[in-house]
Short mmCIF file of C-alpha atoms (C1' of nucleotides) in Angstrom, two decimals:
data_model
loop_
_atom_site.label_atom_id
_atom_site.label_comp_id
_atom_site.label_asym_id
_atom_site.label_seq_id
_atom_site.Cartn_x
_atom_site.Cartn_y
_atom_site.Cartn_z
CA MET I 1484 -19.85 -18.49 19.07
CA ASN I 1485 -19.11 -15.05 20.65
CA ASN I 1486 -15.75 -13.41 20.64
CA GLU I 1487 -14.61 -14.37 24.11
CA GLU I 1488 -15.30 -18.02 23.21
CA PHE I 1489 -13.27 -17.68 20.10
CA LEU I 1490 -10.42 -16.01 21.86
CA SER I 1491 -10.49 -18.73 24.62
CA ARG I 1492 -9.50 -21.34 22.09
CA GLN I 1493 -6.22 -19.61 21.39
CA THR I 1494 -3.18 -20.84 23.33
CA ASN I 1495 0.49 -20.42 23.37
CA ASP I 1496 2.66 -23.46 22.75
CA PRO I 1497 3.42 -25.06 26.10
CA SER I 1498 6.51 -26.72 24.73
CA PHE I 1499 8.38 -23.45 25.05
CA GLU I 1500 9.95 -22.54 28.32
CA ASN I 1501 8.40 -19.07 28.26
CA ILE I 1502 6.71 -16.58 25.96
CA TRP I 1503 10.02 -14.89 25.17
CA GLN I 1504 11.37 -18.17 23.75
CA GLU I 1505 8.14 -18.64 21.75
CA MET I 1506 8.20 -15.13 20.31
CA GLN I 1507 11.80 -15.53 19.41
CA TRP I 1508 10.95 -18.81 17.57
CA ARG I 1509 8.11 -17.16 15.74
CA GLY I 1510 10.53 -14.50 14.55
CA LEU I 1511 8.58 -11.68 16.27
CA ILE I 1512 11.57 -10.00 17.84
CA GLN I 1513 13.83 -8.03 15.57
CA VAL I 1514 15.19 -5.67 18.18
CA SER I 1515 14.58 -5.12 21.88
CA THR I 1516 16.03 -3.48 24.92
CA ASP I 1517 18.13 -5.75 27.24
CA GLU I 1518 17.18 -9.28 26.22
CA ALA I 1519 18.06 -11.09 29.43
CA LYS I 1520 16.12 -8.64 31.59
CA LEU I 1521 13.14 -8.78 29.21
CA GLU I 1522 13.06 -12.55 29.23
CA GLU I 1523 13.16 -12.49 33.03
CA ALA I 1524 10.45 -9.85 33.20
CA LEU I 1525 8.13 -11.82 30.86
CA SER I 1526 8.75 -15.04 32.74
CA GLY I 1527 7.87 -13.68 36.08
CA ASP I 1528 4.80 -11.90 37.57
CA PRO I 1529 2.34 -10.29 35.17
CA ILE I 1530 3.64 -6.98 33.78
CA ASN I 1531 1.58 -4.28 32.01
CA TYR I 1532 2.60 -3.57 28.44
CA TYR I 1533 1.31 -1.54 25.59
CA CYS I 1534 1.16 -0.95 21.83
CA GLY I 1535 -0.17 2.04 20.06
CA PHE I 1536 -2.40 2.22 16.95
CA ASP I 1537 -2.58 5.54 15.13
CA PRO I 1538 -5.77 6.38 13.24
CA THR I 1539 -4.32 7.08 9.77
CA ALA I 1540 -7.11 5.24 7.93
CA ALA I 1541 -10.63 3.98 8.70
CA SER I 1542 -9.31 0.45 9.24
CA LEU I 1543 -6.38 -1.46 10.56
CA HIS I 1544 -4.32 -3.49 8.10
CA LEU I 1545 -2.12 -6.59 8.24
CA GLY I 1546 0.86 -4.71 9.79
CA HIS I 1547 -1.42 -3.87 12.67
CA LEU I 1548 -2.50 -7.43 12.91
CA VAL I 1549 1.02 -8.56 13.68
CA GLN I 1550 1.01 -6.11 16.60
CA LEU I 1551 -2.43 -7.23 17.81
CA LEU I 1552 -1.28 -10.86 17.79
CA VAL I 1553 1.85 -9.91 19.80
CA LEU I 1554 -0.43 -8.21 22.32
CA ARG I 1555 -2.60 -11.34 22.42
CA ARG I 1556 0.30 -13.80 22.83
CA LEU I 1557 1.62 -11.81 25.77
CA GLN I 1558 -1.85 -11.68 27.22
CA LEU I 1559 -2.13 -15.46 26.96
CA ALA I 1560 1.14 -15.61 28.83
CA GLY I 1561 -0.68 -13.84 31.72
CA HIS I 1562 0.42 -10.28 31.14
CA HIS I 1563 -1.93 -7.23 31.04
CA PRO I 1564 -2.29 -5.51 27.69
CA VAL I 1565 -3.00 -1.82 27.28
CA ALA I 1566 -4.09 -0.97 23.79
CA LEU I 1567 -3.52 2.65 22.90
CA VAL I 1568 -5.38 4.50 20.18
CA GLY I 1569 -3.56 7.45 18.93
CA GLY I 1570 -6.23 10.13 18.98
CA ALA I 1571 -3.44 12.67 19.44
CA THR I 1572 -0.60 11.16 17.51
CA GLY I 1573 -2.96 10.39 14.66
CA LEU I 1574 -3.40 14.20 14.31
CA ILE I 1575 0.28 14.63 13.78
CA GLY I 1576 1.30 11.58 11.84
CA ASP I 1577 4.55 9.65 12.26
CA PRO I 1578 7.27 10.44 9.68
CA ARG I 1579 7.30 8.09 6.78
CA GLN I 1580 10.38 7.16 4.88
CA THR I 1581 8.98 8.59 1.65
CA SER I 1582 7.35 11.90 2.27
CA GLU I 1583 5.47 14.26 4.53
CA ARG I 1584 1.95 13.20 5.33
CA SER I 1585 -1.01 15.49 4.64
CA LEU I 1586 -2.89 16.19 7.81
CA ASN I 1587 -6.36 14.76 8.33
CA THR I 1588 -9.15 16.84 9.95
CA ARG I 1589 -9.94 16.45 13.62
CA ASP I 1590 -13.39 15.08 12.69
CA THR I 1591 -11.95 12.50 10.43
CA VAL I 1592 -9.35 11.30 12.94
CA GLU I 1593 -12.00 11.14 15.65
CA GLY I 1594 -14.13 8.92 13.45
CA TRP I 1595 -11.24 6.62 12.73
CA VAL I 1596 -10.39 6.46 16.45
CA ASP I 1597 -13.76 4.86 17.04
CA SER I 1598 -13.53 2.32 14.24
CA LEU I 1599 -10.04 1.25 15.25
CA ARG I 1600 -11.04 0.86 18.78
CA SER I 1601 -13.85 -1.55 17.94
CA GLN I 1602 -11.53 -3.44 15.63
CA ILE I 1603 -8.88 -3.78 18.31
CA GLU I 1604 -11.41 -5.06 20.84
CA HIS I 1605 -11.95 -8.09 18.67
CA TYR I 1606 -8.44 -9.41 19.22
CA LEU I 1607 -8.04 -9.06 22.96
CA SER I 1608 -9.91 -10.52 25.89
CA PHE I 1609 -11.42 -8.02 28.27
CA ASP I 1610 -12.37 -10.65 30.81
CA GLY I 1611 -10.46 -11.99 33.87
CA ASP I 1612 -7.60 -10.75 35.88
CA ASN I 1613 -5.57 -9.53 32.94
CA GLY I 1614 -8.39 -8.21 30.75
CA ALA I 1615 -7.20 -5.60 28.32
CA THR I 1616 -7.37 -1.85 28.93
CA MET I 1617 -8.03 0.74 26.20
CA VAL I 1618 -6.61 4.18 26.29
CA ASN I 1619 -6.46 7.22 23.96
CA ASN I 1620 -3.45 9.46 24.13
CA LEU I 1621 -5.61 12.46 23.35
CA ASP I 1622 -6.68 12.14 27.00
CA TRP I 1623 -3.37 13.48 28.27
CA THR I 1624 -2.31 15.60 25.35
CA GLY I 1625 -5.55 17.26 24.40
CA GLY I 1626 -5.45 19.68 27.32
CA LEU I 1627 -1.67 20.14 27.44
CA SER I 1628 -0.52 23.68 26.56
CA ALA I 1629 2.32 24.31 24.19
CA LEU I 1630 4.31 25.97 27.08
CA ASP I 1631 3.82 23.15 29.44
CA PHE I 1632 4.77 20.62 26.75
CA LEU I 1633 8.05 22.47 25.93
CA ARG I 1634 8.95 23.06 29.58
CA ASP I 1635 7.91 19.65 31.09
CA ILE I 1636 8.48 17.30 28.29
CA GLY I 1637 10.62 19.11 25.62
CA LYS I 1638 13.42 19.82 28.16
CA HIS I 1639 14.19 16.10 28.38
CA PHE I 1640 14.77 15.68 24.65
CA ARG I 1641 18.09 16.53 22.97
CA VAL I 1642 17.83 17.67 19.38
CA GLY I 1643 21.09 15.86 18.58
CA THR I 1644 19.54 12.50 19.61
CA MET I 1645 16.23 13.26 17.84
CA VAL I 1646 18.02 14.19 14.65
CA ARG I 1647 19.95 10.98 14.66
CA LYS I 1648 16.92 8.82 14.76
CA GLU I 1649 17.04 6.80 11.48
CA ILE I 1650 13.78 7.88 10.07
CA VAL I 1651 14.39 11.58 10.85
CA ALA I 1652 17.91 11.45 9.48
CA SER I 1653 16.83 9.88 6.22
CA ARG I 1654 14.14 12.41 5.76
CA LEU I 1655 16.47 15.26 6.51
CA ASP I 1656 18.74 13.85 3.85
CA SER I 1657 15.95 13.56 1.32
CA ASP I 1658 14.85 16.31 -1.07
CA GLU I 1659 11.72 16.89 0.79
CA GLY I 1660 12.94 17.33 4.34
CA ILE I 1661 10.75 17.10 7.29
CA SER I 1662 8.35 19.46 8.98
CA TYR I 1663 8.62 20.39 12.70
CA THR I 1664 5.23 18.69 13.14
CA GLU I 1665 6.47 15.23 12.12
CA PHE I 1666 9.85 15.83 13.75
CA SER I 1667 7.99 16.27 17.02
CA TYR I 1668 6.20 13.00 16.69
CA GLN I 1669 8.75 11.03 18.64
CA VAL I 1670 8.36 13.33 21.62
CA LEU I 1671 4.63 12.63 21.72
CA GLN I 1672 5.11 8.90 21.54
CA GLY I 1673 7.81 9.09 24.23
CA MET I 1674 5.34 11.00 26.37
CA ASP I 1675 2.73 8.19 25.92
CA PHE I 1676 5.08 5.65 27.45
CA MET I 1677 5.72 7.97 30.47
CA GLU I 1678 2.18 8.60 30.91
CA LEU I 1679 1.22 4.94 30.79
CA TYR I 1680 4.09 4.12 33.18
CA ARG I 1681 2.64 6.63 35.62
CA ARG I 1682 -1.00 5.71 35.18
CA HIS I 1683 -0.93 2.06 34.65
CA ASN I 1684 2.66 0.97 35.57
CA VAL I 1685 3.35 0.02 32.03
CA THR I 1686 6.87 -1.26 31.57
CA LEU I 1687 7.03 -2.63 28.00
CA GLN I 1688 6.08 -1.26 24.65
CA THR I 1689 5.80 -3.32 21.52
CA GLY I 1690 5.67 -2.02 17.97
CA GLY I 1691 7.17 -2.47 14.48
CA SER I 1692 10.90 -2.14 14.25
CA ASP I 1693 10.34 0.80 11.88
CA GLN I 1694 9.04 2.54 14.99
CA TRP I 1695 12.25 1.72 17.00
CA GLY I 1696 13.27 5.37 17.24
CA ASN I 1697 9.89 6.17 18.72
CA LEU I 1698 9.94 3.25 21.08
CA THR I 1699 13.33 4.11 22.48
CA SER I 1700 12.25 7.71 22.83
CA GLY I 1701 9.76 6.38 25.41
CA THR I 1702 12.19 4.14 27.25
CA GLU I 1703 14.66 7.02 27.43
CA LEU I 1704 12.08 9.51 28.75
CA VAL I 1705 10.93 7.18 31.52
CA ARG I 1706 14.51 6.51 32.45
CA LYS I 1707 15.30 10.21 32.70
CA VAL I 1708 12.08 11.38 34.45
CA GLU I 1709 11.21 8.37 36.55
CA GLY I 1710 14.65 6.71 36.87
CA GLU I 1711 13.04 3.45 35.75
CA HIS I 1712 14.41 0.97 33.14
CA VAL I 1713 11.46 0.05 30.99
CA HIS I 1714 11.46 -2.15 27.91
CA ALA I 1715 10.68 -2.14 24.20
CA ILE I 1716 10.29 -4.78 21.59
CA GLY I 1717 10.41 -4.12 17.84
CA THR I 1718 8.96 -6.69 15.60
CA PRO I 1719 10.39 -7.28 12.16
CA LEU I 1720 8.77 -5.82 9.04
CA ILE I 1721 7.05 -8.62 7.30
CA THR I 1722 8.47 -9.06 3.75
CA ASN I 1723 7.92 -11.28 0.86
CA ALA I 1724 10.70 -13.59 -0.30
CA ASP I 1725 10.46 -12.27 -3.78
CA GLY I 1726 11.03 -8.73 -2.63
CA THR I 1727 7.54 -7.40 -3.23
CA LYS I 1728 5.63 -5.51 -0.54
CA PHE I 1729 3.70 -7.69 1.94
CA GLY I 1730 0.05 -6.91 2.56
CA LYS I 1731 -0.92 -5.68 -0.77
CA SER I 1732 -3.10 -7.28 -3.39
CA GLU I 1733 -3.44 -5.63 -6.83
CA GLY I 1734 -1.71 -2.66 -5.26
CA ASN I 1735 -4.48 -2.27 -2.65
CA ALA I 1736 -3.85 -2.76 1.00
CA ILE I 1737 -5.43 -5.77 2.70
CA TRP I 1738 -7.62 -4.17 5.36
CA LEU I 1739 -9.17 -5.91 8.28
CA ASN I 1740 -12.53 -4.16 7.82
CA PRO I 1741 -14.77 -6.40 5.63
CA GLU I 1742 -16.29 -3.40 3.99
CA MET I 1743 -12.93 -2.33 2.65
CA CYS I 1744 -11.64 -5.82 1.85
CA SER I 1745 -14.16 -8.71 1.51
CA PRO I 1746 -13.50 -11.96 3.38
CA TYR I 1747 -13.22 -13.60 -0.02
CA THR I 1748 -10.40 -11.31 -1.11
CA PHE I 1749 -8.86 -11.59 2.36
CA TYR I 1750 -8.95 -15.43 2.04
CA GLN I 1751 -7.60 -15.40 -1.51
CA PHE I 1752 -4.74 -13.21 -0.30
CA TRP I 1753 -3.48 -15.74 2.19
CA LEU I 1754 -4.18 -18.69 -0.09
CA ASN I 1755 -1.78 -17.04 -2.67
CA THR I 1756 1.08 -16.99 -0.25
CA ALA I 1757 4.34 -18.14 -1.80
CA ASP I 1758 5.83 -21.38 -0.68
CA ALA I 1759 8.91 -19.54 0.45
CA ASP I 1760 6.87 -17.38 2.82
CA VAL I 1761 4.23 -19.67 4.10
CA VAL I 1762 5.97 -21.11 7.06
CA GLU I 1763 7.06 -17.77 8.36
CA ARG I 1764 3.44 -16.58 7.96
CA LEU I 1765 2.12 -19.52 9.97
CA LYS I 1766 4.51 -18.63 12.82
CA VAL I 1767 3.57 -15.04 12.79
CA PHE I 1768 -0.13 -15.07 12.07
CA THR I 1769 -1.49 -18.23 13.67
CA PHE I 1770 -1.54 -19.86 17.02
CA LEU I 1771 -0.58 -23.27 15.61
CA SER I 1772 2.07 -25.08 17.58
CA ARG I 1773 5.67 -25.51 16.83
CA ALA I 1774 4.95 -29.28 16.10
CA GLU I 1775 2.02 -28.48 13.73
CA ILE I 1776 3.94 -25.89 11.86
CA ALA I 1777 6.84 -28.38 11.41
CA GLU I 1778 4.34 -30.77 9.80
CA TYR I 1779 3.24 -28.11 7.34
CA GLU I 1780 6.81 -27.18 6.63
CA GLN I 1781 7.41 -30.77 5.58
CA LYS I 1782 4.33 -30.84 3.40
CA VAL I 1783 5.53 -27.76 1.51
CA VAL I 1784 8.58 -29.73 0.63
CA ASP I 1785 7.01 -33.09 -0.04
CA GLU I 1786 3.86 -32.14 -1.83
CA PRO I 1787 3.80 -28.49 -2.57
CA PHE I 1788 1.04 -28.85 -5.19
CA ARG I 1789 -1.44 -29.66 -2.44
CA ARG I 1790 -0.92 -26.18 -0.88
CA GLU I 1791 -2.02 -27.48 2.43
CA ALA I 1792 0.10 -25.05 4.41
CA GLN I 1793 -1.48 -22.15 2.43
CA ARG I 1794 -4.97 -23.52 2.93
CA ARG I 1795 -4.44 -23.88 6.68
CA LEU I 1796 -2.90 -20.41 6.82
CA ALA I 1797 -5.84 -18.87 4.98
CA TRP I 1798 -8.32 -20.73 7.14
CA GLU I 1799 -6.68 -19.72 10.38
CA VAL I 1800 -6.15 -16.04 9.61
CA THR I 1801 -9.50 -15.45 7.85
CA SER I 1802 -11.36 -17.14 10.75
CA LEU I 1803 -9.38 -14.97 13.19
CA VAL I 1804 -10.36 -11.78 11.43
CA HIS I 1805 -13.78 -12.51 9.88
CA GLY I 1806 -15.04 -15.55 11.89
CA GLU I 1807 -15.45 -19.16 10.71
CA ASP I 1808 -18.80 -18.64 8.93
CA GLN I 1809 -17.42 -16.00 6.69
CA THR I 1810 -14.39 -18.08 6.04
CA GLN I 1811 -16.43 -21.07 5.06
CA ARG I 1812 -18.32 -18.94 2.56
CA ALA I 1813 -15.07 -17.62 1.12
CA ILE I 1814 -13.90 -21.25 0.68
CA ASP I 1815 -17.11 -22.34 -0.90
CA ALA I 1816 -16.94 -19.47 -3.36
CA SER I 1817 -13.35 -20.19 -4.11
CA ALA I 1818 -14.10 -23.81 -4.78
CA ALA I 1819 -17.03 -23.02 -7.06
CA LEU I 1820 -15.16 -20.50 -9.13
CA PHE I 1821 -11.71 -22.08 -9.14
CA GLY I 1822 -12.93 -25.64 -9.31
CA ARG I 1823 -12.17 -27.87 -12.18
CA GLY I 1824 -15.84 -28.40 -12.97
CA ASP I 1825 -17.68 -26.65 -15.73
CA LEU I 1826 -19.30 -23.41 -14.52
CA GLU I 1827 -22.53 -24.54 -16.23
CA SER I 1828 -22.74 -27.47 -13.84
CA ILE I 1829 -22.75 -25.29 -10.69
CA ASP I 1830 -26.18 -24.93 -9.33
CA VAL I 1831 -27.99 -21.54 -9.16
CA THR I 1832 -27.74 -21.21 -5.36
CA THR I 1833 -23.98 -21.88 -5.24
CA LEU I 1834 -23.28 -19.70 -8.11
CA HIS I 1835 -25.35 -16.92 -6.60
CA ALA I 1836 -23.54 -17.27 -3.23
CA ALA I 1837 -20.19 -17.30 -4.85
CA GLY I 1838 -20.93 -14.28 -6.94
CA ALA I 1839 -21.82 -12.35 -3.85
CA GLU I 1840 -18.20 -12.63 -2.72
CA LEU I 1841 -16.83 -11.12 -5.94
CA PRO I 1842 -16.72 -7.57 -7.23
CA SER I 1843 -20.02 -7.47 -9.11
CA ALA I 1844 -22.18 -5.43 -11.40
CA GLU I 1845 -25.80 -5.44 -12.38
CA GLN I 1846 -27.57 -4.98 -15.64
CA SER I 1847 -28.13 -1.29 -14.71
CA ASP I 1848 -24.34 -0.77 -14.68
CA LEU I 1849 -24.26 -1.83 -18.26
CA GLY I 1850 -25.30 -0.31 -21.50
CA GLU I 1851 -27.49 -1.98 -24.10
CA ARG I 1852 -24.45 -3.38 -25.93
CA MET I 1853 -22.60 -5.78 -23.69
CA THR I 1854 -19.15 -6.51 -25.03
CA ILE I 1855 -16.38 -8.10 -22.98
CA ILE I 1856 -14.88 -4.66 -22.62
CA ASP I 1857 -18.05 -3.40 -20.98
CA LEU I 1858 -18.27 -6.40 -18.62
CA LEU I 1859 -14.64 -6.00 -17.53
CA VAL I 1860 -15.08 -2.29 -16.80
CA ALA I 1861 -18.50 -2.62 -15.08
CA THR I 1862 -17.16 -5.23 -12.59
CA GLY I 1863 -14.25 -3.07 -11.82
CA LEU I 1864 -11.78 -5.67 -13.12
CA GLU I 1865 -10.44 -2.94 -15.45
CA LYS I 1866 -10.44 0.69 -14.71
CA SER I 1867 -10.65 1.95 -18.27
CA LYS I 1868 -11.89 0.65 -21.68
CA SER I 1869 -8.38 1.14 -23.12
CA SER I 1870 -6.90 -1.02 -20.44
CA ALA I 1871 -9.63 -3.64 -20.96
CA ARG I 1872 -8.90 -3.65 -24.61
CA ARG I 1873 -5.28 -4.29 -23.94
CA THR I 1874 -6.11 -7.24 -21.75
CA VAL I 1875 -8.28 -8.73 -24.48
CA GLY I 1876 -5.45 -8.22 -26.91
CA ASP I 1877 -3.10 -9.99 -24.52
CA GLY I 1878 -5.51 -12.98 -24.41
CA GLY I 1879 -6.29 -12.42 -20.79
CA ALA I 1880 -10.04 -11.93 -20.84
CA TYR I 1881 -12.47 -14.71 -20.06
CA LEU I 1882 -16.25 -14.96 -19.87
CA ASN I 1883 -17.68 -17.96 -18.13
CA ASN I 1884 -14.28 -19.63 -18.39
CA THR I 1885 -14.03 -19.18 -22.15
CA LYS I 1886 -11.30 -16.98 -23.61
CA ILE I 1887 -12.70 -13.95 -25.44
CA GLU I 1888 -10.63 -12.55 -28.33
CA ASP I 1889 -13.06 -10.34 -30.07
CA PRO I 1890 -13.55 -7.13 -28.15
CA GLU I 1891 -16.53 -6.06 -30.23
CA HIS I 1892 -18.63 -9.25 -29.84
CA ILE I 1893 -21.95 -8.53 -28.12
CA PHE I 1894 -23.28 -10.89 -25.47
CA THR I 1895 -26.79 -11.38 -24.49
CA ALA I 1896 -28.66 -13.18 -21.77
CA THR I 1897 -28.60 -16.42 -23.79
CA ASP I 1898 -24.82 -16.41 -23.30
CA ALA I 1899 -25.24 -16.21 -19.54
CA LEU I 1900 -25.12 -19.04 -17.09
CA HIS I 1901 -28.71 -19.98 -16.16
CA ASN I 1902 -29.58 -17.07 -18.45
CA LYS I 1903 -28.53 -14.53 -15.90
CA TYR I 1904 -25.06 -14.84 -14.56
CA PHE I 1905 -21.75 -13.89 -16.13
CA VAL I 1906 -18.51 -14.81 -14.51
CA VAL I 1907 -15.88 -12.48 -15.97
CA ARG I 1908 -12.22 -13.15 -15.50
CA ARG I 1909 -9.09 -11.18 -16.05
CA GLY I 1910 -5.91 -13.20 -16.07
CA ARG I 1911 -5.62 -16.39 -14.11
CA ARG I 1912 -7.37 -15.34 -10.96
CA ASN I 1913 -9.11 -12.02 -10.96
CA LEU I 1914 -12.85 -12.66 -11.07
CA GLY I 1915 -15.93 -10.51 -11.37
CA PHE I 1916 -19.62 -11.33 -11.35
CA ILE I 1917 -22.66 -10.00 -13.19
CA ASP I 1918 -26.15 -10.70 -12.29
CA LEU I 1919 -28.59 -9.76 -15.02
CA ASP I 1920 -31.57 -10.52 -12.89
CA SER I 1921 -31.07 -8.13 -10.00
CA ALA I 1922 -31.85 -5.10 -12.24
CA SER I 1923 -35.25 -6.39 -13.43
CA ASN I 1924 -36.71 -6.90 -10.02
"C1'" G W 1006 14.53 38.04 4.46
"C1'" G W 1007 18.69 37.51 0.28
"C1'" C W 1008 20.97 34.36 -3.54
"C1'" A W 1009 21.08 29.78 -6.17
"C1'" G W 1010 18.81 25.31 -7.77
"C1'" A W 1011 14.73 21.91 -8.17
"C1'" U W 1012 9.35 20.39 -9.47
"C1'" U W 1013 8.18 15.04 -15.68
"C1'" A W 1014 3.43 9.41 -15.63
"C1'" C W 1015 2.79 4.53 -9.24
"C1'" C W 1016 8.43 5.27 -7.94
"C1'" C W 1017 13.43 6.66 -9.68
"C1'" A W 1018 14.78 9.21 -13.96
"C1'" A W 1019 15.92 11.09 -19.47
"C1'" G W 1020 14.29 15.05 -22.43
"C1'" C W 1021 16.66 21.53 -23.07
"C1'" G W 1022 11.53 24.69 -29.37
"C1'" G W 1023 8.67 20.53 -33.93
"C1'" C W 1024 10.74 13.45 -34.99
"C1'" C W 1025 6.84 13.58 -27.45
"C1'" A W 1026 1.61 10.28 -24.86
"C1'" A W 1027 7.21 11.65 -23.68
"C1'" C W 1028 14.16 7.27 -23.45
"C1'" G W 1029 15.66 3.91 -19.58
"C1'" G W 1030 15.18 1.26 -14.83
"C1'" G W 1031 11.93 -0.41 -10.87
"C1'" G W 1032 7.06 -1.68 -9.91
"C1'" G W 1033 2.40 -3.41 -12.00
"C1'" C W 1034 -0.67 -6.17 -15.67
"C1'" U W 1035 -1.18 -10.09 -19.43
"C1'" G W 1036 0.70 -14.47 -22.00
"C1'" A W 1037 3.76 -19.10 -22.36
"C1'" C W 1038 5.06 -22.55 -18.29
"C1'" U W 1039 2.51 -24.11 -13.59
"C1'" G W 1040 0.40 -25.96 -8.11
"C1'" U W 1041 -4.85 -19.86 -7.52
"C1'" A W 1042 3.39 -20.66 -5.90
"C1'" A W 1043 8.31 -19.13 -7.52
"C1'" A W 1044 11.86 -18.67 -11.39
"C1'" U W 1045 12.51 -17.67 -16.69
"C1'" C W 1046 11.17 -15.58 -21.45
"C1'" A W 1047 7.76 -12.25 -24.31
"C1'" G W 1048 4.17 -8.30 -24.81
"C1'" C W 1049 1.73 -4.30 -22.49
"C1'" U W 1050 1.61 -0.22 -18.94
"C1'" G W 1051 -2.87 8.34 -19.93
"C1'" G W 1052 -8.08 8.52 -21.98
"C1'" C W 1053 -11.90 7.84 -25.84
"C1'" A W 1054 -16.21 7.16 -30.51
"C1'" U W 1055 -8.81 3.25 -31.16
"C1'" U W 1056 -5.81 3.25 -38.82
"C1'" G W 1057 -7.97 9.06 -35.82
"C1'" C W 1058 -8.98 12.36 -31.86
"C1'" C W 1059 -8.56 14.34 -26.79
"C1'" U W 1060 -6.03 15.48 -22.03
"C1'" U W 1061 -1.09 15.26 -19.62
"C1'" C W 1062 5.37 17.03 -17.99
"C1'" A W 1063 3.74 21.67 -10.13
"C1'" C W 1064 -0.03 25.93 -10.89
"C1'" A W 1065 -1.50 30.56 -13.75
"C1'" G W 1066 -0.44 33.52 -17.66
"C1'" G W 1067 2.87 34.94 -21.97
"C1'" U W 1068 6.24 34.50 -26.52
"C1'" U W 1069 5.80 31.33 -31.01
"C1'" C W 1070 2.96 28.69 -36.94
"C1'" G W 1071 4.36 25.18 -32.94
"C1'" A W 1072 6.42 24.51 -25.77
"C1'" A W 1073 7.68 19.34 -21.13
"C1'" U W 1074 11.45 22.39 -23.41
"C1'" C W 1075 11.89 29.97 -23.82
"C1'" C W 1076 9.79 34.25 -20.53
"C1'" U W 1077 6.80 36.25 -16.19
"C1'" G W 1078 4.21 35.46 -11.76
"C1'" U W 1079 2.63 31.82 -7.83
"C1'" A W 1080 3.19 27.57 -4.75
"C1'" U W 1081 6.13 23.77 -2.59
"C1'" C W 1082 10.99 21.58 -1.69
"C1'" U W 1083 16.56 21.70 -1.30
"C1'" G W 1084 21.20 24.22 -0.49
"C1'" C W 1085 24.13 28.51 0.88
"C1'" C W 1086 24.03 33.31 3.20
"C1'" A W 1087 21.40 36.49 6.88
#
RNA sequence: GGCAGAUUACCCAAGCGGCCAACGGGGGCUGACUGUAAAUCAGCUGGCAUUGCCUUCACAGGUUCGAAUCCUGUAUCUGCCA
């Protein structure tokens, strides 16, 4: 199944009067410009709209996925998406709440632009009347001189307004302050909206509500320069009900790039969604209809132990990002490793395939003496021997589903499953895999 | 450019010459309990050859038997003044 085929199976829910209503229901609109006018615009003839993605890493993450899905939902409603990659803004970096960013080199950013671009293409259709358009804001800023920038663009921005933007104000208020570079970011993003309005008649920008200051910077500029009222939608920040940060697993970001986050890890992330969050996640991250989601909502209440909502969520999102084949492999691996059955009873082929999905190590990564400490560190489950020792002391170390309490005990191939595999576990659900065979051949 | 203050582990934040691998909180990890959920309670949270040793309190030097703590210089940040 190619990508266009996969995309063609996605639909908006026809039970909604229009896409605005559906997005409201899915909780995708935290703030926006004039609601009534926006709803009208989105219910009428196709409009052109955009969302920007800055290359600040080699891959997009789950926060970006929300935006990509918003783009896709609007495209399904007949509108024309423009996906912007921030080749220019990525060189500057938008101000973060916490601290000043360190600048990345031009080469690095250029490389990230390419990888982001290919990731974005996966989520939008490029066929038909409203096929997506890709742009890079370096195209209109790269050749712009500082003087032209200050005269033509800067003149439209009031420092008083810029300083009052929430993110700028809070940074000014912090110990660290803010550099002129990051302070200027909002001007660049405002300029993007104006350029896209001129070049592609773009009249709506979507983005995270944390970007609201930058979004309105664009609508204001277009109004001042072009005399046109254009729109902006800010999506809510996705948060976990228990107050932890969404989109992190073991402190690592969940990336969309399979090299940086395996489909297995990705699947597990979604499967571990809390009951309190799962319905909201289904609304935001899947194309399931209102009726279907209502059914899952009931199941969470009636039979939470079945975790059907979580399973469906994990299936849908993993398939969307990694494809159905990869998802099925992640499920098979999960079933083998978390299943009730004895690990001994799993056949070699299944075990081998499951192991491939886990962080793994080979004989060559290990010394002669294999203790549980060595195995935990070799698989990356623990980052130091001290830490591994603590875990053993806590009673959280397992080898082939057996708790290991002696940190000095030496294991050999005869302890391994089928004489060659070790399944190492830290805690309830962090697994690693060791294949003793792969070193010998 | 001048003056003053700040810089402690993932984050916030104590410490003001030995009792400091460094209080406390947050976060994180593990255990009990469970549904690969949440809540609650408990333990842990620099490294290693783990009853001991090593490296950490912005960076580089210095004083001292001994420094996160005192001195000098450098960097960065903040405030006030120019």
